[in-house]
């Protein structure tokens, strides 16, 4: 048995909708793409070495979500993997925020870290599947994912 790993960063629409100029739209899209790339690289790297199904990680821009196949493992291992990928994204966003403040020479407002920590809603799940049953598992994962997000 293998596992599908479905991962998503949101909210996308409200994040992008705040753009007032094309440059803002580009920056927001870049941030989401970059954070998804961080998540994909964590998923593909040691010790997880998952196979990314979509999107193609070699694309310059990425969606805010991805699907991977993970080998058979315990629920504890999979949960640890999910949390590790989520924490990698949150850590990268914190690093980006801190770097911007440092580069601009601005003091960190007291509420800054909490806002950075809670800005993104990150969802992930694993769905076990047997050889030849990928489509059914994917359909079930998408249904469960939709319910989780709502």
Coordinates of N, CA and C in Angstrom, one line a residue:
X1 N 0.8 -1.2 0.0 CA 0.0 0.0 0.0 C 0.9 1.2 0.0
X2 N 0.4 2.2 -0.7 CA 1.0 3.5 -0.7 C 0.0 4.6 -0.2
X3 N 0.5 5.8 -0.1 CA -0.3 6.9 0.4 C -0.3 8.1 -0.6
X4 N -1.4 8.7 -0.8 CA -1.5 10.0 -1.5 C -1.3 11.1 -0.4
X5 N -0.5 12.1 -0.7 CA -0.3 13.2 0.2 C -0.8 14.4 -0.6
X6 N -1.9 15.0 -0.1 CA -2.5 16.2 -0.7 C -2.2 17.4 0.2
X7 N -1.6 18.4 -0.3 CA -1.2 19.6 0.5 C -1.6 20.9 -0.2
X8 N -2.1 21.8 0.7 CA -2.6 23.1 0.1 C -2.3 24.2 1.1
X9 N -2.0 25.4 0.5 CA -1.8 26.6 1.2 C -2.9 27.6 0.8
X10 N -3.6 28.2 1.8 CA -4.6 29.1 1.5 C -4.7 30.2 2.5
X11 N -5.3 31.3 2.4 CA -6.3 31.6 1.3 C -5.6 32.3 0.1
X12 N -5.9 31.8 -1.0 CA -5.3 32.4 -2.2 C -6.1 33.6 -2.7
X13 N -7.4 33.4 -2.9 CA -8.2 34.5 -3.4 C -8.1 35.8 -2.7
X14 N -8.2 35.7 -1.3 CA -8.2 37.0 -0.6 C -6.8 37.5 -0.6
X15 N -5.8 36.7 -0.6 CA -4.4 37.1 -0.6 C -4.1 37.9 -1.9
X16 N -4.5 37.3 -3.1 CA -4.2 37.9 -4.4 C -5.2 39.1 -4.6
X17 N -6.4 39.0 -4.0 CA -7.3 40.1 -4.2 C -6.9 41.4 -3.6
X18 N -6.0 41.4 -2.7 CA -5.4 42.6 -2.0 C -4.5 43.4 -2.9
X19 N -4.1 42.8 -4.1 CA -3.2 43.4 -5.0 C -3.9 44.6 -5.6
X20 N -3.2 45.7 -5.6 CA -3.7 47.0 -6.2 C -3.0 47.3 -7.5
X21 N -1.9 46.7 -7.7 CA -1.1 46.9 -9.0 C -0.7 45.5 -9.5
X22 N -0.3 45.5 -10.8 CA 0.2 44.3 -11.4 C 1.4 43.8 -10.6
X23 N 2.2 44.7 -10.1 CA 3.4 44.3 -9.4 C 3.0 43.6 -8.1
X24 N 1.9 44.1 -7.4 CA 1.5 43.4 -6.2 C 0.9 42.0 -6.5
X25 N 0.2 41.9 -7.6 CA -0.3 40.6 -8.1 C 0.9 39.6 -8.3
X26 N 1.9 40.1 -9.0 CA 3.1 39.3 -9.3 C 3.7 38.8 -8.0
X27 N 3.9 39.8 -7.0 CA 4.6 39.5 -5.8 C 3.8 38.4 -5.0
X28 N 2.4 38.6 -4.9 CA 1.6 37.6 -4.2 C 1.7 36.2 -4.8
X29 N 1.6 36.2 -6.1 CA 1.7 34.9 -6.8 C 3.1 34.3 -6.6
X30 N 4.1 35.1 -6.6 CA 5.5 34.6 -6.4 C 5.6 34.0 -5.0
X31 N 5.1 34.7 -4.0 CA 5.2 34.2 -2.6 C 4.5 32.9 -2.5
X32 N 3.3 32.7 -3.0 CA 2.6 31.4 -3.0 C 3.3 30.3 -3.7
X33 N 3.8 30.7 -4.9 CA 4.6 29.7 -5.6 C 5.9 29.3 -4.9
X34 N 6.5 30.2 -4.3 CA 7.8 30.0 -3.5 C 7.5 29.1 -2.3
X35 N 6.4 29.4 -1.6 CA 6.1 28.6 -0.4 C 5.7 27.2 -0.8
X36 N 5.0 27.0 -1.9 CA 4.6 25.7 -2.4 C 5.9 24.9 -2.8
X37 N 6.9 25.6 -3.4 CA 8.1 25.0 -3.8 C 8.9 24.5 -2.5
X38 N 8.9 25.3 -1.5 CA 9.5 24.9 -0.2 C 8.8 23.6 0.3
X39 N 7.5 23.5 0.2 CA 6.8 22.3 0.7 C 7.1 21.1 -0.2
X40 N 7.2 21.3 -1.5 CA 7.5 20.2 -2.4 C 8.9 19.7 -2.1
X41 N 9.9 20.6 -2.0 CA 11.2 20.2 -1.7 C 11.4 19.5 -0.4
X42 N 10.7 19.9 0.6 CA 10.7 19.2 1.9 C 10.1 17.8 1.7
X43 N 9.0 17.7 0.9 CA 8.4 16.4 0.6 C 9.3 15.4 -0.2
X44 N 10.0 16.0 -1.1 CA 10.9 15.2 -2.0 C 12.2 14.8 -1.3
X45 N 12.6 15.6 -0.4 CA 13.9 15.5 0.2 C 14.0 14.4 1.3
X46 N 15.1 14.2 1.9 CA 15.3 13.2 3.0 C 14.5 13.7 4.2
X47 N 13.9 12.8 4.9 CA 13.9 11.4 4.7 C 12.7 10.9 3.9
X48 N 11.9 11.8 3.4 CA 10.6 11.4 2.9 C 10.6 10.9 1.4
X49 N 11.3 11.5 0.6 CA 11.6 11.1 -0.8 C 10.3 10.7 -1.5
X50 N 9.2 11.5 -1.4 CA 8.0 11.3 -2.0 C 8.1 11.6 -3.5
X51 N 7.2 11.0 -4.3 CA 7.1 11.3 -5.7 C 6.0 12.3 -6.0
X52 N 6.3 13.5 -6.5 CA 5.3 14.5 -6.8 C 4.6 14.1 -8.1
X53 N 3.2 14.1 -8.0 CA 2.4 13.7 -9.1 C 2.0 15.0 -9.9
X54 N 1.6 16.0 -9.2 CA 1.3 17.3 -9.8 C 1.5 18.4 -8.8
X55 N 1.8 19.6 -9.2 CA 2.3 20.1 -10.5 C 3.7 19.6 -10.7
X56 N 4.2 19.9 -11.9 CA 5.5 19.6 -12.3 C 6.5 20.5 -11.5
X57 N 7.3 20.0 -10.6 CA 8.2 20.9 -9.8 C 9.2 21.7 -10.6
X58 N 9.4 21.3 -11.9 CA 10.3 22.1 -12.7 C 9.7 23.3 -13.3
X59 N 8.4 23.5 -13.2 CA 7.7 24.7 -13.6 C 8.2 25.9 -12.8
X60 N 8.4 27.0 -13.5 CA 8.8 28.2 -12.8 C 7.8 28.7 -11.8
X61 N 6.6 28.6 -12.1 CA 5.5 29.0 -11.1 C 4.7 27.7 -10.7
X62 N 4.3 27.7 -9.5 CA 3.6 26.5 -9.0 C 2.2 26.9 -8.5
X63 N 1.3 26.0 -8.4 CA 0.0 26.2 -7.8 C 0.2 26.3 -6.3
X64 N -0.9 26.5 -5.6 CA -0.8 26.6 -4.1 C -1.0 25.2 -3.5
X65 N -1.0 24.2 -4.3 CA -1.2 22.9 -3.8 C -0.4 21.8 -4.6
X66 N -0.3 20.7 -4.0 CA 0.4 19.6 -4.8 C -0.1 18.3 -4.3
X67 N 0.2 17.2 -5.1 CA -0.2 15.9 -4.8 C 1.1 15.0 -4.9
X68 N 1.3 14.2 -3.9 CA 2.5 13.3 -4.0 C 2.1 11.9 -3.6
X69 N 3.0 11.0 -3.9 CA 2.8 9.6 -3.5 C 3.9 9.3 -2.6
X70 N 3.5 8.7 -1.4 CA 4.5 8.4 -0.3 C 4.4 6.9 -0.1
X71 N 5.5 6.2 0.1 CA 5.5 4.8 0.3 C 4.8 4.4 1.6
X72 N 4.6 3.2 1.7 CA 3.8 2.7 2.9 C 4.6 3.0 4.2
X73 N 3.9 3.6 5.1 CA 4.5 3.9 6.4 C 3.4 4.0 7.5
X74 N 3.8 4.1 8.7 CA 2.9 4.2 9.8 C 2.2 5.5 9.8
X75 N 1.1 5.5 10.5 CA 0.3 6.8 10.7 C 1.1 7.8 11.4
X76 N 2.0 7.4 12.3 CA 2.8 8.4 13.1 C 3.8 9.0 12.1
X77 N 4.4 8.2 11.3 CA 5.4 8.7 10.3 C 4.8 9.7 9.4
X78 N 3.6 9.3 8.8 CA 2.9 10.2 7.9 C 2.5 11.5 8.6
X79 N 2.0 11.5 9.8 CA 1.6 12.7 10.5 C 2.9 13.5 10.7
X80 N 4.0 12.9 11.1 CA 5.2 13.6 11.3 C 5.7 14.3 10.0
X81 N 5.5 13.6 8.9 CA 5.8 14.2 7.6 C 5.0 15.4 7.3
X82 N 3.7 15.3 7.5 CA 2.7 16.4 7.2 C 3.1 17.6 8.1
X83 N 3.3 17.4 9.4 CA 3.7 18.5 10.2 C 5.1 19.1 9.8
X84 N 6.0 18.3 9.4 CA 7.3 18.8 9.0 C 7.2 19.7 7.8
X85 N 6.4 19.3 6.8 CA 6.2 20.1 5.6 C 5.5 21.4 5.9
X86 N 4.5 21.3 6.7 CA 3.7 22.5 7.1 C 4.7 23.5 7.9
X87 N 5.5 22.9 8.8 CA 6.4 23.8 9.6 C 7.5 24.4 8.7
X88 N 7.9 23.7 7.6 CA 8.9 24.2 6.7 C 8.3 25.5 6.0
X89 N 7.0 25.4 5.6 CA 6.4 26.5 4.9 C 6.2 27.7 5.9
X90 N 5.8 27.4 7.1 CA 5.6 28.5 8.1 C 6.9 29.1 8.5
X91 N 7.9 28.3 8.6 CA 9.3 28.8 8.9 C 9.8 29.7 7.8
X92 N 9.6 29.3 6.5 CA 10.1 30.1 5.4 C 9.3 31.4 5.3
X93 N 8.0 31.4 5.6 CA 7.3 32.7 5.6 C 7.7 33.6 6.7
X94 N 8.0 33.1 7.8 CA 8.6 33.9 8.9 C 9.9 34.5 8.5
X95 N 10.8 33.7 7.9 CA 12.1 34.1 7.5 C 11.9 35.2 6.4
X96 N 11.0 35.1 5.5 CA 10.8 36.1 4.5 C 10.3 37.4 5.2
X97 N 9.4 37.4 6.1 CA 9.0 38.6 6.8 C 10.1 39.2 7.6
X98 N 10.8 38.5 8.3 CA 12.0 39.0 9.1 C 13.0 39.6 8.1
X99 N 13.3 39.0 7.0 CA 14.3 39.5 6.1 C 13.8 40.9 5.5
X100 N 12.5 41.0 5.2 CA 12.0 42.2 4.6 C 12.1 43.4 5.7
X101 N 11.8 43.1 6.9 CA 11.9 44.1 7.9 C 13.4 44.5 8.1
X102 N 14.2 43.5 8.2 CA 15.7 43.8 8.3 C 16.2 44.7 7.2
X103 N 15.8 44.3 5.9 CA 16.4 45.0 4.8 C 15.9 46.4 4.7
X104 N 14.6 46.7 5.2 CA 14.1 48.0 5.2 C 14.5 48.8 6.5
X105 N 15.1 48.1 7.4 CA 15.5 48.8 8.6 C 14.4 49.1 9.5
X106 N 13.3 48.4 9.5 CA 12.1 48.6 10.3 C 12.1 47.8 11.6
X107 N 11.6 48.4 12.7 CA 11.5 47.6 13.9 C 10.3 46.6 13.7
X108 N 10.4 45.5 14.4 CA 9.4 44.5 14.4 C 8.2 44.9 15.3
X109 N 7.0 45.1 14.7 CA 5.9 45.4 15.6 C 5.5 44.2 16.5
X110 N 5.0 44.5 17.7 CA 4.7 43.4 18.6 C 3.8 42.3 18.1
X111 N 2.9 42.6 17.2 CA 1.9 41.6 16.7 C 2.4 40.9 15.4
X112 N 3.6 41.3 14.9 CA 4.1 40.8 13.7 C 4.2 39.3 13.6
X113 N 4.9 38.7 14.6 CA 5.1 37.3 14.6 C 3.8 36.5 14.6
X114 N 2.9 37.0 15.4 CA 1.6 36.3 15.5 C 0.8 36.4 14.2
X115 N 0.9 37.5 13.5 CA 0.2 37.7 12.2 C 0.9 36.8 11.2
X116 N 2.2 36.7 11.2 CA 2.9 35.8 10.3 C 2.5 34.4 10.5
X117 N 2.5 34.0 11.8 CA 2.2 32.6 12.2 C 0.8 32.2 11.8
X118 N -0.1 33.1 11.8 CA -1.5 32.7 11.6 C -2.1 33.1 10.2
X119 N -1.2 33.7 9.4 CA -1.7 34.2 8.1 C -2.2 33.1 7.2
X120 N -1.4 32.0 7.1 CA -1.8 31.0 6.1 C -2.6 29.9 6.8
X121 N -3.6 29.4 6.1 CA -4.2 28.1 6.5 C -3.6 27.0 5.6
X122 N -3.1 26.1 6.3 CA -2.4 25.0 5.6 C -3.2 23.7 5.9
X123 N -3.5 23.0 4.8 CA -4.3 21.8 4.9 C -3.5 20.7 4.2
X124 N -3.5 19.5 4.8 CA -2.9 18.3 4.2 C -3.6 17.1 4.7
X125 N -3.5 16.0 3.9 CA -4.0 14.7 4.3 C -3.3 13.6 3.6
X126 N -3.5 12.4 4.1 CA -2.9 11.2 3.5 C -4.1 10.3 3.2
X127 N -4.1 9.7 2.0 CA -5.1 8.7 1.7 C -4.4 7.4 1.2
X128 N -4.6 6.4 1.9 CA -4.0 5.1 1.5 C -4.6 4.5 0.3
X129 N -3.8 3.9 -0.6 CA -4.4 3.2 -1.8 C -3.6 2.0 -2.1
X130 N -4.3 1.1 -2.8 CA -3.6 -0.1 -3.3 C -3.3 0.1 -4.7
X131 N -2.3 -0.7 -5.2 CA -1.9 -0.6 -6.6 C -3.2 -0.8 -7.5
X132 N -3.3 0.1 -8.5 CA -4.4 0.0 -9.4 C -5.7 0.8 -8.9
X133 N -5.6 1.3 -7.7 CA -6.8 2.1 -7.2 C -6.5 3.5 -7.0
X134 N -5.6 4.1 -7.7 CA -5.2 5.5 -7.6 C -6.3 6.4 -7.8
X135 N -7.1 6.2 -8.8 CA -8.2 7.2 -9.2 C -9.2 7.2 -8.0
X136 N -9.6 6.1 -7.5 CA -10.6 6.1 -6.4 C -10.0 6.8 -5.2
X137 N -8.7 6.5 -4.9 CA -8.1 7.2 -3.7 C -8.0 8.7 -3.9
X138 N -7.7 9.1 -5.1 CA -7.6 10.5 -5.4 C -9.0 11.2 -5.3
X139 N -10.0 10.6 -5.8 CA -11.4 11.1 -5.7 C -11.8 11.2 -4.2
X140 N -11.5 10.2 -3.4 CA -11.8 10.2 -2.0 C -11.0 11.3 -1.3
X141 N -9.7 11.4 -1.6 CA -8.9 12.5 -1.0 C -9.4 13.9 -1.3
X142 N -9.8 14.1 -2.5 CA -10.3 15.4 -2.9 C -11.6 15.7 -2.2
X143 N -12.5 14.7 -2.0 CA -13.8 14.9 -1.3 C -13.5 15.3 0.2
X144 N -12.6 14.5 0.8 CA -12.2 14.7 2.2 C -11.6 16.1 2.3
X145 N -10.7 16.4 1.4 CA -10.0 17.7 1.4 C -11.0 18.9 1.4
X146 N -12.0 18.8 0.5 CA -13.0 19.8 0.3 C -13.8 20.0 1.6
X147 N -14.1 18.9 2.3 CA -14.8 18.9 3.6 C -14.0 19.6 4.6
X148 N -12.7 19.2 4.7 CA -11.8 19.8 5.7 C -11.7 21.3 5.5
X149 N -11.6 21.8 4.3 CA -11.4 23.2 4.0 C -12.7 24.0 4.3
X150 N -13.8 23.3 4.2 CA -15.1 24.0 4.5 C -15.4 23.9 5.9

